[in-house]
Amino acid sequence: MVQIRIGNGLGRVLWKRLLPTGAMALILLLTSGGAAMAEAEQGRMQARPLEGEVAQVQEQTHTQIQEPLHPQVQEQTQVQMQSHVQDGDYLIVALGDSITAGYEPGVNASSVLYGFVERLREQGLFHGRTRAVNYGILGLTSEGLKNYVAAIRAGEPVAADAIQPKLADPRMAALAAGTAAAKRQLEQADLITITIGGNDLLRLLPDVQHVTLDELRAGADGVLNAYGENVREVLGILTELNPSAQIVLADQYQPIPPLAGADAYAELTAMAGKFTAIVDGIAAEFAARTKPVQTAHVAAAFAGRELSLTHIFTESDIHPNQAGYEEIAKVFAQAVWGSYRETGAKTGVAPFSVVVKGKELKTPYPPVLKNGRTFVAIKDITEAIGAQSKWDSRTQTASVVYGSRTAVIPIGSGQITVNGTPATTASPAFLQTTGGEHKTYVPLTVLAQDLGLDVQYSAKMKTVFVNE
């Protein structure tokens, strides 16, 4: 017997030989967005940091950028997130359930989640300064999301149960109290993403053994209709708060593989198609009113790949694995930017990569990692950002002019000057011989920041992003 975890406090469904039939197959459908946590896993999550007591924001500080190969990436607090959002930043606000949160089985208090939202932020960095804030709530239904965005619109703290009763997400009290901050984020957002709906069908679970398949289908249709109405209200509130933000709403993948049997798989696929049709219809309604709402077709990306994209086989859990979250990110990125980009480091052909203004640095003088810092040949970086550089062989000093800023960087010195003001660095520039040539290598982060550029590092991609 295999235990399929599909709900918070609703028990476990025993699934014999991965072969759901009849009513049980329908119940398992579309729970992919659920907070599918076993009770022991919920206990481990209780101690999880609340990401600023409001939202999980995985951003790297400048100090962390200086150690690009270190696997630990600390999380920013909500207050820090707000201070880092500047005019011109592309802001992603993610709403939804555990799929948005990036949940996987086995996470605990020390886990740093890496789901589709974090990947989407990385994709944004190929296009300019990008920040993301994640308001994913474990176990959230479409009705709960409707209540949540209504509370956000009001901008006043509410009780957690006013959003959705008995949610096991340990962050609920903080999320319910942080509606004013969430409102500010949504009003500033350039992109709003939504995953919701998987938990809606869980309400049918108590009746699964007492009704016929036809009765359960009818019940599911009722739930889907209610889902549609809830989502319409959610989108209405969001477009009221921010008429210009692009909103991308995902449909629901179904996680049960063809091993379930041809009839069951066909039933599940058909039901997933109904969900997609509802989402597409709602997006079309808003688009007809010139509202920037579109669909991310996640279900199609998972069809036939359920075993490789979820934990269904290895952990008996319907949530995406890392490959699954990568696919979800690809679908969203295609909807937003029309592409999903990777770097040499991401694909394994380089130890780490540097992307400047959307272009990966390609040079015969590769970046150097020294004492945990990234150094680049000065000519490469100045040409990439459009700056001017000058070398004084007498003083062994490099000067870089970018806009109204001038940085003077002596070789081997722990002190540089920016517009005449001294500054200390633990990463002195150095000369390196490459192919018989002497090249001046400068600390990337120090130089970019001193010139007023934005520097972000993705530990998962092993990539440094530099943007204006």
GROMACS .gro file of C-alpha atoms in nm:
model
  468
    1MET     CA    1   0.000   0.000   0.000
    2VAL     CA    2   0.124   0.348  -0.085
    3GLN     CA    3   0.029   0.647   0.125
    4ILE     CA    4  -0.072   0.946  -0.084
    5ARG     CA    5  -0.055   1.265   0.117
    6ILE     CA    6  -0.318   1.508   0.000
    7GLY     CA    7  -0.429   1.731   0.279
    8ASN     CA    8  -0.375   1.916   0.601
    9GLY     CA    9  -0.543   1.722   0.883
   10LEU     CA   10  -0.764   1.527   0.642
   11GLY     CA   11  -0.572   1.206   0.682
   12ARG     CA   12  -0.395   0.994   0.424
   13VAL     CA   13  -0.551   0.816   0.132
   14LEU     CA   14  -0.424   0.465   0.076
   15TRP     CA   15  -0.363   0.405  -0.290
   16LYS     CA   16  -0.314   0.042  -0.383
   17ARG     CA   17  -0.049  -0.023  -0.648
   18LEU     CA   18  -0.077   0.337  -0.769
   19LEU     CA   19  -0.413   0.241  -0.919
   20PRO     CA   20  -0.686   0.489  -0.823
   21THR     CA   21  -1.023   0.396  -0.968
   22GLY     CA   22  -1.364   0.553  -0.984
   23ALA     CA   23  -1.432   0.813  -0.719
   24MET     CA   24  -1.084   0.796  -0.567
   25ALA     CA   25  -0.922   0.890  -0.896
   26LEU     CA   26  -1.139   1.199  -0.913
   27ILE     CA   27  -1.046   1.303  -0.560
   28LEU     CA   28  -0.677   1.271  -0.633
   29LEU     CA   29  -0.723   1.492  -0.937
   30LEU     CA   30  -0.590   1.843  -0.917
   31THR     CA   31  -0.467   1.824  -0.560
   32SER     CA   32  -0.129   1.921  -0.699
   33GLY     CA   33  -0.173   2.271  -0.565
   34GLY     CA   34  -0.255   2.145  -0.218
   35ALA     CA   35  -0.061   2.168   0.103
   36ALA     CA   36   0.004   1.798   0.089
   37MET     CA   37   0.194   1.761   0.411
   38ALA     CA   38   0.196   1.463   0.639
   39GLU     CA   39   0.141   1.557   1.003
   40ALA     CA   40   0.504   1.492   1.090
   41GLU     CA   41   0.612   1.724   0.811
   42GLN     CA   42   0.379   1.992   0.941
   43GLY     CA   43   0.550   1.964   1.276
   44ARG     CA   44   0.889   2.022   1.121
   45MET     CA   45   0.755   2.327   0.941
   46GLN     CA   46   0.628   2.487   1.262
   47ALA     CA   47   0.973   2.616   1.342
   48ARG     CA   48   1.039   2.743   0.989
   49PRO     CA   49   1.149   3.109   0.976
   50LEU     CA   50   0.859   3.324   0.864
   51GLU     CA   51   1.062   3.515   0.607
   52GLY     CA   52   1.012   3.849   0.774
   53GLU     CA   53   0.693   3.723   0.940
   54VAL     CA   54   0.513   3.797   0.615
   55ALA     CA   55   0.655   3.634   0.306
   56GLN     CA   56   0.938   3.418   0.183
   57VAL     CA   57   1.175   3.637  -0.014
   58GLN     CA   58   1.490   3.467  -0.134
   59GLU     CA   59   1.721   3.750  -0.228
   60GLN     CA   60   2.094   3.778  -0.192
   61THR     CA   61   2.265   4.064  -0.011
   62HIS     CA   62   2.575   4.223  -0.157
   63THR     CA   63   2.784   4.042   0.102
   64GLN     CA   64   2.642   3.710  -0.007
   65ILE     CA   65   2.707   3.789  -0.372
   66GLN     CA   66   3.076   3.805  -0.296
   67GLU     CA   67   3.080   3.432  -0.230
   68PRO     CA   68   2.915   3.299  -0.546
   69LEU     CA   69   2.981   2.930  -0.494
   70HIS     CA   70   2.866   2.910  -0.135
   71PRO     CA   71   2.548   2.700  -0.118
   72GLN     CA   72   2.384   2.880   0.172
   73VAL     CA   73   2.160   3.165   0.061
   74GLN     CA   74   2.006   3.357   0.348
   75GLU     CA   75   1.655   3.489   0.317
   76GLN     CA   76   1.563   3.855   0.337
   77THR     CA   77   1.303   3.985   0.579
   78GLN     CA   78   0.997   4.166   0.451
   79VAL     CA   79   1.137   4.496   0.579
   80GLN     CA   80   1.459   4.435   0.389
   81MET     CA   81   1.260   4.344   0.081
   82GLN     CA   82   1.077   4.675   0.089
   83SER     CA   83   1.399   4.869   0.132
   84HIS     CA   84   1.555   4.692  -0.167
   85VAL     CA   85   1.268   4.766  -0.406
   86GLN     CA   86   1.374   5.082  -0.587
   87ASP     CA   87   1.221   5.286  -0.863
   88GLY     CA   88   1.278   5.097  -1.184
   89ASP     CA   89   1.292   4.754  -1.022
   90TYR     CA   90   1.073   4.491  -1.185
   91LEU     CA   91   0.864   4.353  -0.898
   92ILE     CA   92   0.709   4.006  -0.899
   93VAL     CA   93   0.440   3.931  -0.640
   94ALA     CA   94   0.339   3.566  -0.614
   95LEU     CA   95   0.003   3.461  -0.468
   96GLY     CA   96  -0.136   3.113  -0.418
   97ASP     CA   97  -0.097   2.780  -0.247
   98SER     CA   98   0.190   2.545  -0.169
   99ILE     CA   99   0.297   2.536  -0.534
  100THR     CA  100   0.365   2.908  -0.512
  101ALA     CA  101   0.539   2.856  -0.178
  102GLY     CA  102   0.768   2.598  -0.342
  103TYR     CA  103   0.685   2.316  -0.099
  104GLU     CA  104   0.844   1.972  -0.130
  105PRO     CA  105   0.820   1.675   0.108
  106GLY     CA  106   1.085   1.671   0.376
  107VAL     CA  107   1.134   2.045   0.412
  108ASN     CA  108   1.212   2.168   0.762
  109ALA     CA  109   1.299   2.481   0.954
  110SER     CA  110   1.640   2.515   0.792
  111SER     CA  111   1.523   2.454   0.435
  112VAL     CA  112   1.559   2.725   0.171
  113LEU     CA  113   1.280   2.662  -0.078
  114TYR     CA  114   1.363   2.691  -0.447
  115GLY     CA  115   1.043   2.680  -0.644
  116PHE     CA  116   0.913   2.843  -0.958
  117VAL     CA  117   0.893   3.192  -0.804
  118GLU     CA  118   1.263   3.197  -0.724
  119ARG     CA  119   1.342   3.076  -1.075
  120LEU     CA  120   1.111   3.338  -1.222
  121ARG     CA  121   1.303   3.607  -1.036
  122GLU     CA  122   1.624   3.474  -1.191
  123GLN     CA  123   1.466   3.500  -1.534
  124GLY     CA  124   1.371   3.858  -1.459
  125LEU     CA  125   1.735   3.938  -1.387
  126PHE     CA  126   1.815   3.862  -1.751
  127HIS     CA  127   1.595   4.161  -1.835
  128GLY     CA  128   1.687   4.411  -1.563
  129ARG     CA  129   1.670   4.475  -1.190
  130THR     CA  130   1.418   4.230  -1.049
  131ARG     CA  131   1.279   4.158  -0.704
  132ALA     CA  132   1.022   3.899  -0.594
  133VAL     CA  133   0.801   3.851  -0.291
  134ASN     CA  134   0.627   3.520  -0.225
  135TYR     CA  135   0.289   3.508  -0.050
  136GLY     CA  136   0.225   3.138  -0.113
  137ILE     CA  137   0.014   2.980   0.165
  138LEU     CA  138   0.013   2.608   0.236
  139GLY     CA  139  -0.336   2.460   0.199
  140LEU     CA  140  -0.499   2.773   0.054
  141THR     CA  141  -0.820   2.732  -0.147
  142SER     CA  142  -0.962   2.972  -0.403
  143GLU     CA  143  -1.210   3.095  -0.142
  144GLY     CA  144  -0.921   3.153   0.099
  145LEU     CA  145  -0.735   3.347  -0.170
  146LYS     CA  146  -1.045   3.556  -0.232
  147ASN     CA  147  -1.066   3.636   0.139
  148TYR     CA  148  -0.694   3.711   0.152
  149VAL     CA  149  -0.688   3.958  -0.136
  150ALA     CA  150  -1.005   4.123   0.001
  151ALA     CA  151  -0.824   4.174   0.331
  152ILE     CA  152  -0.523   4.306   0.141
  153ARG     CA  153  -0.744   4.556  -0.042
  154ALA     CA  154  -0.877   4.679   0.294
  155GLY     CA  155  -0.519   4.706   0.419
  156GLU     CA  156  -0.614   4.615   0.774
  157PRO     CA  157  -0.491   4.320   0.984
  158VAL     CA  158  -0.736   4.030   1.010
  159ALA     CA  159  -0.756   3.707   1.206
  160ALA     CA  160  -0.597   3.410   1.033
  161ASP     CA  161  -0.927   3.220   1.038
  162ALA     CA  162  -1.090   3.508   0.854
  163ILE     CA  163  -0.879   3.413   0.554
  164GLN     CA  164  -0.934   3.039   0.582
  165PRO     CA  165  -1.012   2.841   0.899
  166LYS     CA  166  -0.773   2.581   1.036
  167LEU     CA  167  -0.488   2.630   0.793
  168ALA     CA  168  -0.175   2.452   0.913
  169ASP     CA  169   0.067   2.702   0.760
  170PRO     CA  170   0.268   2.828   1.060
  171ARG     CA  171   0.297   3.173   0.900
  172MET     CA  172  -0.076   3.241   0.884
  173ALA     CA  173  -0.095   3.479   1.180
  174ALA     CA  174   0.187   3.690   1.037
  175LEU     CA  175   0.041   3.684   0.686
  176ALA     CA  176  -0.301   3.789   0.816
  177ALA     CA  177  -0.141   4.072   1.013
  178GLY     CA  178   0.070   4.187   0.717
  179THR     CA  179  -0.205   4.287   0.475
  180ALA     CA  180  -0.096   4.652   0.460
  181ALA     CA  181   0.254   4.553   0.346
  182ALA     CA  182   0.108   4.309   0.093
  183LYS     CA  183  -0.116   4.584  -0.042
  184ARG     CA  184   0.183   4.810  -0.104
  185GLN     CA  185   0.362   4.529  -0.283
  186LEU     CA  186   0.064   4.448  -0.505
  187GLU     CA  187   0.012   4.813  -0.592
  188GLN     CA  188   0.376   4.834  -0.704
  189ALA     CA  189   0.391   4.496  -0.879
  190ASP     CA  190   0.481   4.461  -1.244
  191LEU     CA  191   0.391   4.092  -1.248
  192ILE     CA  192   0.146   3.898  -1.029
  193THR     CA  193   0.148   3.519  -1.049
  194ILE     CA  194  -0.123   3.289  -0.914
  195THR     CA  195  -0.144   2.914  -0.853
  196ILE     CA  196  -0.467   2.808  -0.685
  197GLY     CA  197  -0.738   2.543  -0.701
  198GLY     CA  198  -0.587   2.210  -0.606
  199ASN     CA  199  -0.713   2.231  -0.250
  200ASP     CA  200  -1.068   2.313  -0.357
  201LEU     CA  201  -1.145   1.953  -0.449
  202LEU     CA  202  -1.027   1.827  -0.111
  203ARG     CA  203  -1.365   1.921   0.035
  204LEU     CA  204  -1.506   1.621  -0.153
  205LEU     CA  205  -1.277   1.383   0.033
  206PRO     CA  206  -1.511   1.294   0.323
  207ASP     CA  207  -1.777   1.168   0.078
  208VAL     CA  208  -1.549   0.964  -0.144
  209GLN     CA  209  -1.660   0.626  -0.008
  210HIS     CA  210  -2.029   0.709   0.003
  211VAL     CA  211  -2.117   0.837  -0.344
  212THR     CA  212  -2.110   0.709  -0.699
  213LEU     CA  213  -1.863   0.832  -0.956
  214ASP     CA  214  -2.139   1.024  -1.135
  215GLU     CA  215  -2.238   1.192  -0.809
  216LEU     CA  216  -1.879   1.279  -0.737
  217ARG     CA  217  -1.835   1.418  -1.087
  218ALA     CA  218  -2.134   1.643  -1.030
  219GLY     CA  219  -1.988   1.753  -0.698
  220ALA     CA  220  -1.657   1.825  -0.864
  221ASP     CA  221  -1.832   2.033  -1.129
  222GLY     CA  222  -1.990   2.236  -0.850
  223VAL     CA  223  -1.652   2.290  -0.688
  224LEU     CA  224  -1.500   2.396  -1.020
  225ASN     CA  225  -1.782   2.643  -1.080
  226ALA     CA  226  -1.729   2.792  -0.734
  227TYR     CA  227  -1.356   2.805  -0.808
  228GLY     CA  228  -1.427   3.005  -1.121
  229GLU     CA  229  -1.638   3.259  -0.933
  230ASN     CA  230  -1.376   3.295  -0.660
  231VAL     CA  231  -1.099   3.351  -0.912
  232ARG     CA  232  -1.305   3.613  -1.094
  233GLU     CA  233  -1.340   3.803  -0.766
  234VAL     CA  234  -0.968   3.767  -0.696
  235LEU     CA  235  -0.876   3.904  -1.037
  236GLY     CA  236  -1.129   4.184  -1.000
  237ILE     CA  237  -0.966   4.297  -0.677
  238LEU     CA  238  -0.614   4.266  -0.815
  239THR     CA  239  -0.693   4.465  -1.130
  240GLU     CA  240  -0.855   4.728  -0.910
  241LEU     CA  241  -0.545   4.752  -0.689
  242ASN     CA  242  -0.309   4.756  -0.986
  243PRO     CA  243  -0.467   4.803  -1.329
  244SER     CA  244  -0.136   4.783  -1.515
  245ALA     CA  245   0.027   4.475  -1.360
  246GLN     CA  246   0.054   4.167  -1.579
  247ILE     CA  247  -0.133   3.882  -1.410
  248VAL     CA  248  -0.054   3.521  -1.500
  249LEU     CA  249  -0.287   3.252  -1.364
  250ALA     CA  250  -0.181   2.888  -1.379
  251ASP     CA  251  -0.411   2.599  -1.455
  252GLN     CA  252  -0.372   2.275  -1.254
  253TYR     CA  253  -0.154   1.983  -1.348
  254GLN     CA  254  -0.278   1.642  -1.243
  255PRO     CA  255  -0.006   1.433  -1.076
  256ILE     CA  256  -0.127   1.077  -1.131
  257PRO     CA  257   0.080   0.888  -1.394
  258PRO     CA  258  -0.049   0.655  -1.667
  259LEU     CA  259   0.044   0.365  -1.436
  260ALA     CA  260  -0.291   0.434  -1.274
  261GLY     CA  261  -0.453   0.263  -1.572
  262ALA     CA  262  -0.583   0.387  -1.904
  263ASP     CA  263  -0.940   0.456  -1.788
  264ALA     CA  264  -0.836   0.638  -1.472
  265TYR     CA  265  -0.571   0.840  -1.654
  266ALA     CA  266  -0.818   0.940  -1.925
  267GLU     CA  267  -1.068   1.047  -1.657
  268LEU     CA  268  -0.807   1.254  -1.478
  269THR     CA  269  -0.683   1.413  -1.799
  270ALA     CA  270  -1.036   1.506  -1.900
  271MET     CA  271  -1.099   1.668  -1.563
  272ALA     CA  272  -0.773   1.861  -1.584
  273GLY     CA  273  -0.894   1.983  -1.922
  274LYS     CA  274  -1.209   2.120  -1.756
  275PHE     CA  275  -0.993   2.311  -1.512
  276THR     CA  276  -0.785   2.454  -1.795
  277ALA     CA  277  -1.098   2.555  -1.985
  278ILE     CA  278  -1.225   2.749  -1.684
  279VAL     CA  279  -0.892   2.930  -1.639
  280ASP     CA  280  -0.869   3.010  -2.011
  281GLY     CA  281  -1.226   3.138  -2.011
  282ILE     CA  282  -1.165   3.367  -1.715
  283ALA     CA  283  -0.846   3.505  -1.869
  284ALA     CA  284  -1.033   3.572  -2.193
  285GLU     CA  285  -1.309   3.756  -2.004
  286PHE     CA  286  -1.059   3.992  -1.845
  287ALA     CA  287  -0.859   4.032  -2.165
  288ALA     CA  288  -1.180   4.138  -2.340
  289ARG     CA  289  -1.202   4.418  -2.083
  290THR     CA  290  -0.839   4.513  -2.164
  291LYS     CA  291  -0.714   4.368  -1.838
  292PRO     CA  292  -0.365   4.212  -1.864
  293VAL     CA  293  -0.458   3.859  -1.753
  294GLN     CA  294  -0.330   3.543  -1.918
  295THR     CA  295  -0.291   3.171  -1.850
  296ALA     CA  296   0.018   2.965  -1.771
  297HIS     CA  297  -0.058   2.618  -1.911
  298VAL     CA  298   0.120   2.409  -1.651
  299ALA     CA  299  -0.106   2.105  -1.700
  300ALA     CA  300   0.017   2.049  -2.056
  301ALA     CA  301   0.380   2.060  -1.941
  302PHE     CA  302   0.317   1.783  -1.686
  303ALA     CA  303   0.099   1.558  -1.903
  304GLY     CA  304   0.271   1.221  -1.951
  305ARG     CA  305   0.563   1.329  -1.730
  306GLU     CA  306   0.401   1.293  -1.390
  307LEU     CA  307   0.658   1.042  -1.260
  308SER     CA  308   0.957   1.257  -1.350
  309LEU     CA  309   0.815   1.595  -1.245
  310THR     CA  310   0.655   1.511  -0.908
  311HIS     CA  311   0.732   1.320  -0.590
  312ILE     CA  312   0.444   1.080  -0.659
  313PHE     CA  313   0.665   0.774  -0.704
  314THR     CA  314   0.960   0.843  -0.473
  315GLU     CA  315   0.773   1.008  -0.185
  316SER     CA  316   0.407   0.929  -0.258
  317ASP     CA  317   0.357   1.304  -0.265
  318ILE     CA  318   0.189   1.497  -0.543
  319HIS     CA  319   0.398   1.813  -0.521
  320PRO     CA  320   0.653   1.902  -0.789
  321ASN     CA  321   1.013   1.798  -0.748
  322GLN     CA  322   1.291   2.032  -0.860
  323ALA     CA  323   1.246   1.928  -1.222
  324GLY     CA  324   0.875   2.000  -1.184
  325TYR     CA  325   0.930   2.346  -1.044
  326GLU     CA  326   1.171   2.411  -1.330
  327GLU     CA  327   0.895   2.322  -1.577
  328ILE     CA  328   0.646   2.549  -1.402
  329ALA     CA  329   0.899   2.833  -1.414
  330LYS     CA  330   0.951   2.770  -1.785
  331VAL     CA  331   0.578   2.794  -1.852
  332PHE     CA  332   0.547   3.120  -1.660
  333ALA     CA  333   0.862   3.267  -1.817
  334GLN     CA  334   0.736   3.183  -2.166
  335ALA     CA  335   0.410   3.361  -2.085
  336VAL     CA  336   0.591   3.669  -1.953
  337TRP     CA  337   0.907   3.703  -2.164
  338GLY     CA  338   0.864   3.446  -2.440
  339SER     CA  339   1.173   3.251  -2.335
  340TYR     CA  340   1.346   3.066  -2.052
  341ARG     CA  341   1.717   3.133  -2.041
  342GLU     CA  342   2.008   2.940  -1.892
  343THR     CA  343   2.375   3.021  -1.840
  344GLY     CA  344   2.687   2.816  -1.894
  345ALA     CA  345   2.712   2.753  -1.522
  346LYS     CA  346   2.350   2.639  -1.507
  347THR     CA  347   2.408   2.384  -1.784
  348GLY     CA  348   2.738   2.271  -1.636
  349VAL     CA  349   2.976   2.397  -1.904
  350ALA     CA  350   3.130   2.665  -1.679
  351PRO     CA  351   3.210   2.679  -1.306
  352PHE     CA  352   3.015   3.004  -1.274
  353SER     CA  353   2.877   3.272  -1.503
  354VAL     CA  354   2.846   3.649  -1.518
  355VAL     CA  355   2.549   3.810  -1.694
  356VAL     CA  356   2.573   4.183  -1.764
  357LYS     CA  357   2.265   4.368  -1.888
  358GLY     CA  358   2.113   4.043  -2.006
  359LYS     CA  359   2.419   3.910  -2.189
  360GLU     CA  360   2.643   3.637  -2.055
  361LEU     CA  361   3.005   3.745  -2.042
  362LYS     CA  362   3.190   3.547  -2.311
  363THR     CA  363   3.561   3.611  -2.305
  364PRO     CA  364   3.900   3.438  -2.346
  365TYR     CA  365   3.979   3.584  -2.004
  366PRO     CA  366   3.737   3.394  -1.782
  367PRO     CA  367   3.624   3.527  -1.444
  368VAL     CA  368   3.838   3.417  -1.151
  369LEU     CA  369   3.718   3.307  -0.810
  370LYS     CA  370   3.968   3.420  -0.547
  371ASN     CA  371   3.912   3.404  -0.171
  372GLY     CA  372   3.543   3.358  -0.235
  373ARG     CA  373   3.519   3.671  -0.453
  374THR     CA  374   3.450   3.701  -0.825
  375PHE     CA  375   3.708   3.893  -1.028
  376VAL     CA  376   3.677   3.987  -1.395
  377ALA     CA  377   3.914   4.137  -1.650
  378ILE     CA  378   3.853   4.511  -1.631
  379LYS     CA  379   3.819   4.557  -2.008
  380ASP     CA  380   3.554   4.286  -2.026
  381ILE     CA  381   3.331   4.438  -1.761
  382THR     CA  382   3.374   4.800  -1.871
  383GLU     CA  383   3.289   4.715  -2.230
  384ALA     CA  384   2.988   4.512  -2.116
  385ILE     CA  385   2.842   4.795  -1.907
  386GLY     CA  386   2.946   5.072  -2.146
  387ALA     CA  387   3.204   5.234  -1.918
  388GLN     CA  388   3.545   5.381  -1.997
  389SER     CA  389   3.862   5.247  -1.839
  390LYS     CA  390   4.214   5.381  -1.820
  391TRP     CA  391   4.535   5.214  -1.700
  392ASP     CA  392   4.818   5.410  -1.537
  393SER     CA  393   5.126   5.189  -1.555
  394ARG     CA  394   5.329   5.428  -1.341
  395THR     CA  395   5.096   5.408  -1.040
  396GLN     CA  396   4.962   5.062  -1.124
  397THR     CA  397   4.611   5.204  -1.103
  398ALA     CA  398   4.295   5.140  -1.304
  399SER     CA  399   4.035   5.415  -1.342
  400VAL     CA  400   3.678   5.347  -1.453
  401VAL     CA  401   3.431   5.618  -1.556
  402TYR     CA  402   3.062   5.535  -1.577
  403GLY     CA  403   2.813   5.818  -1.602
  404SER     CA  404   2.886   6.064  -1.324
  405ARG     CA  405   3.096   5.818  -1.124
  406THR     CA  406   3.468   5.754  -1.132
  407ALA     CA  407   3.628   5.464  -0.949
  408VAL     CA  408   4.006   5.452  -0.900
  409ILE     CA  409   4.137   5.104  -0.820
  410PRO     CA  410   4.505   5.053  -0.734
  411ILE     CA  411   4.651   4.706  -0.789
  412GLY     CA  412   4.701   4.519  -0.463
  413SER     CA  413   4.551   4.792  -0.247
  414GLY     CA  414   4.270   4.751   0.002
  415GLN     CA  415   4.160   5.108  -0.061
  416ILE     CA  416   3.985   5.249  -0.365
  417THR     CA  417   3.828   5.588  -0.428
  418VAL     CA  418   3.487   5.668  -0.573
  419ASN     CA  419   3.442   6.027  -0.691
  420GLY     CA  420   3.734   6.116  -0.469
  421THR     CA  421   3.594   5.949  -0.158
  422PRO     CA  422   3.810   5.670  -0.011
  423ALA     CA  423   3.653   5.328   0.044
  424THR     CA  424   3.796   5.009   0.190
  425THR     CA  425   3.772   4.671   0.020
  426ALA     CA  426   3.881   4.325   0.124
  427SER     CA  427   3.912   4.233  -0.244
  428PRO     CA  428   4.209   4.419  -0.398
  429ALA     CA  429   4.259   4.414  -0.773
  430PHE     CA  430   4.546   4.210  -0.916
  431LEU     CA  431   4.736   4.144  -1.238
  432GLN     CA  432   4.711   3.802  -1.400
  433THR     CA  433   4.898   3.662  -1.695
  434THR     CA  434   4.671   3.484  -1.943
  435GLY     CA  435   4.805   3.358  -2.275
  436GLY     CA  436   5.112   3.576  -2.243
  437GLU     CA  437   4.906   3.889  -2.173
  438HIS     CA  438   4.890   4.082  -1.847
  439LYS     CA  439   4.530   4.152  -1.753
  440THR     CA  440   4.396   4.368  -1.474
  441TYR     CA  441   4.139   4.177  -1.270
  442VAL     CA  442   3.901   4.377  -1.051
  443PRO     CA  443   3.644   4.263  -0.792
  444LEU     CA  444   3.315   4.249  -0.982
  445THR     CA  445   3.080   4.323  -0.695
  446VAL     CA  446   3.284   4.611  -0.555
  447LEU     CA  447   3.328   4.775  -0.895
  448ALA     CA  448   2.965   4.735  -1.002
  449GLN     CA  449   2.824   4.866  -0.676
  450ASP     CA  450   3.063   5.160  -0.669
  451LEU     CA  451   2.941   5.250  -1.017
  452GLY     CA  452   2.578   5.238  -0.900
  453LEU     CA  453   2.492   4.907  -1.064
  454ASP     CA  454   2.273   4.633  -0.920
  455VAL     CA  455   2.445   4.302  -0.848
  456GLN     CA  456   2.255   3.984  -0.761
  457TYR     CA  457   2.382   3.631  -0.725
  458SER     CA  458   2.192   3.306  -0.781
  459ALA     CA  459   2.354   3.024  -0.588
  460LYS     CA  460   2.147   2.763  -0.772
  461MET     CA  461   2.250   2.895  -1.113
  462LYS     CA  462   2.602   2.986  -0.994
  463THR     CA  463   2.550   3.310  -1.182
  464VAL     CA  464   2.613   3.677  -1.102
  465PHE     CA  465   2.369   3.924  -1.260
  466VAL     CA  466   2.472   4.286  -1.315
  467ASN     CA  467   2.208   4.541  -1.418
  468GLU     CA  468   2.174   4.917  -1.436
   0.00000   0.00000   0.00000
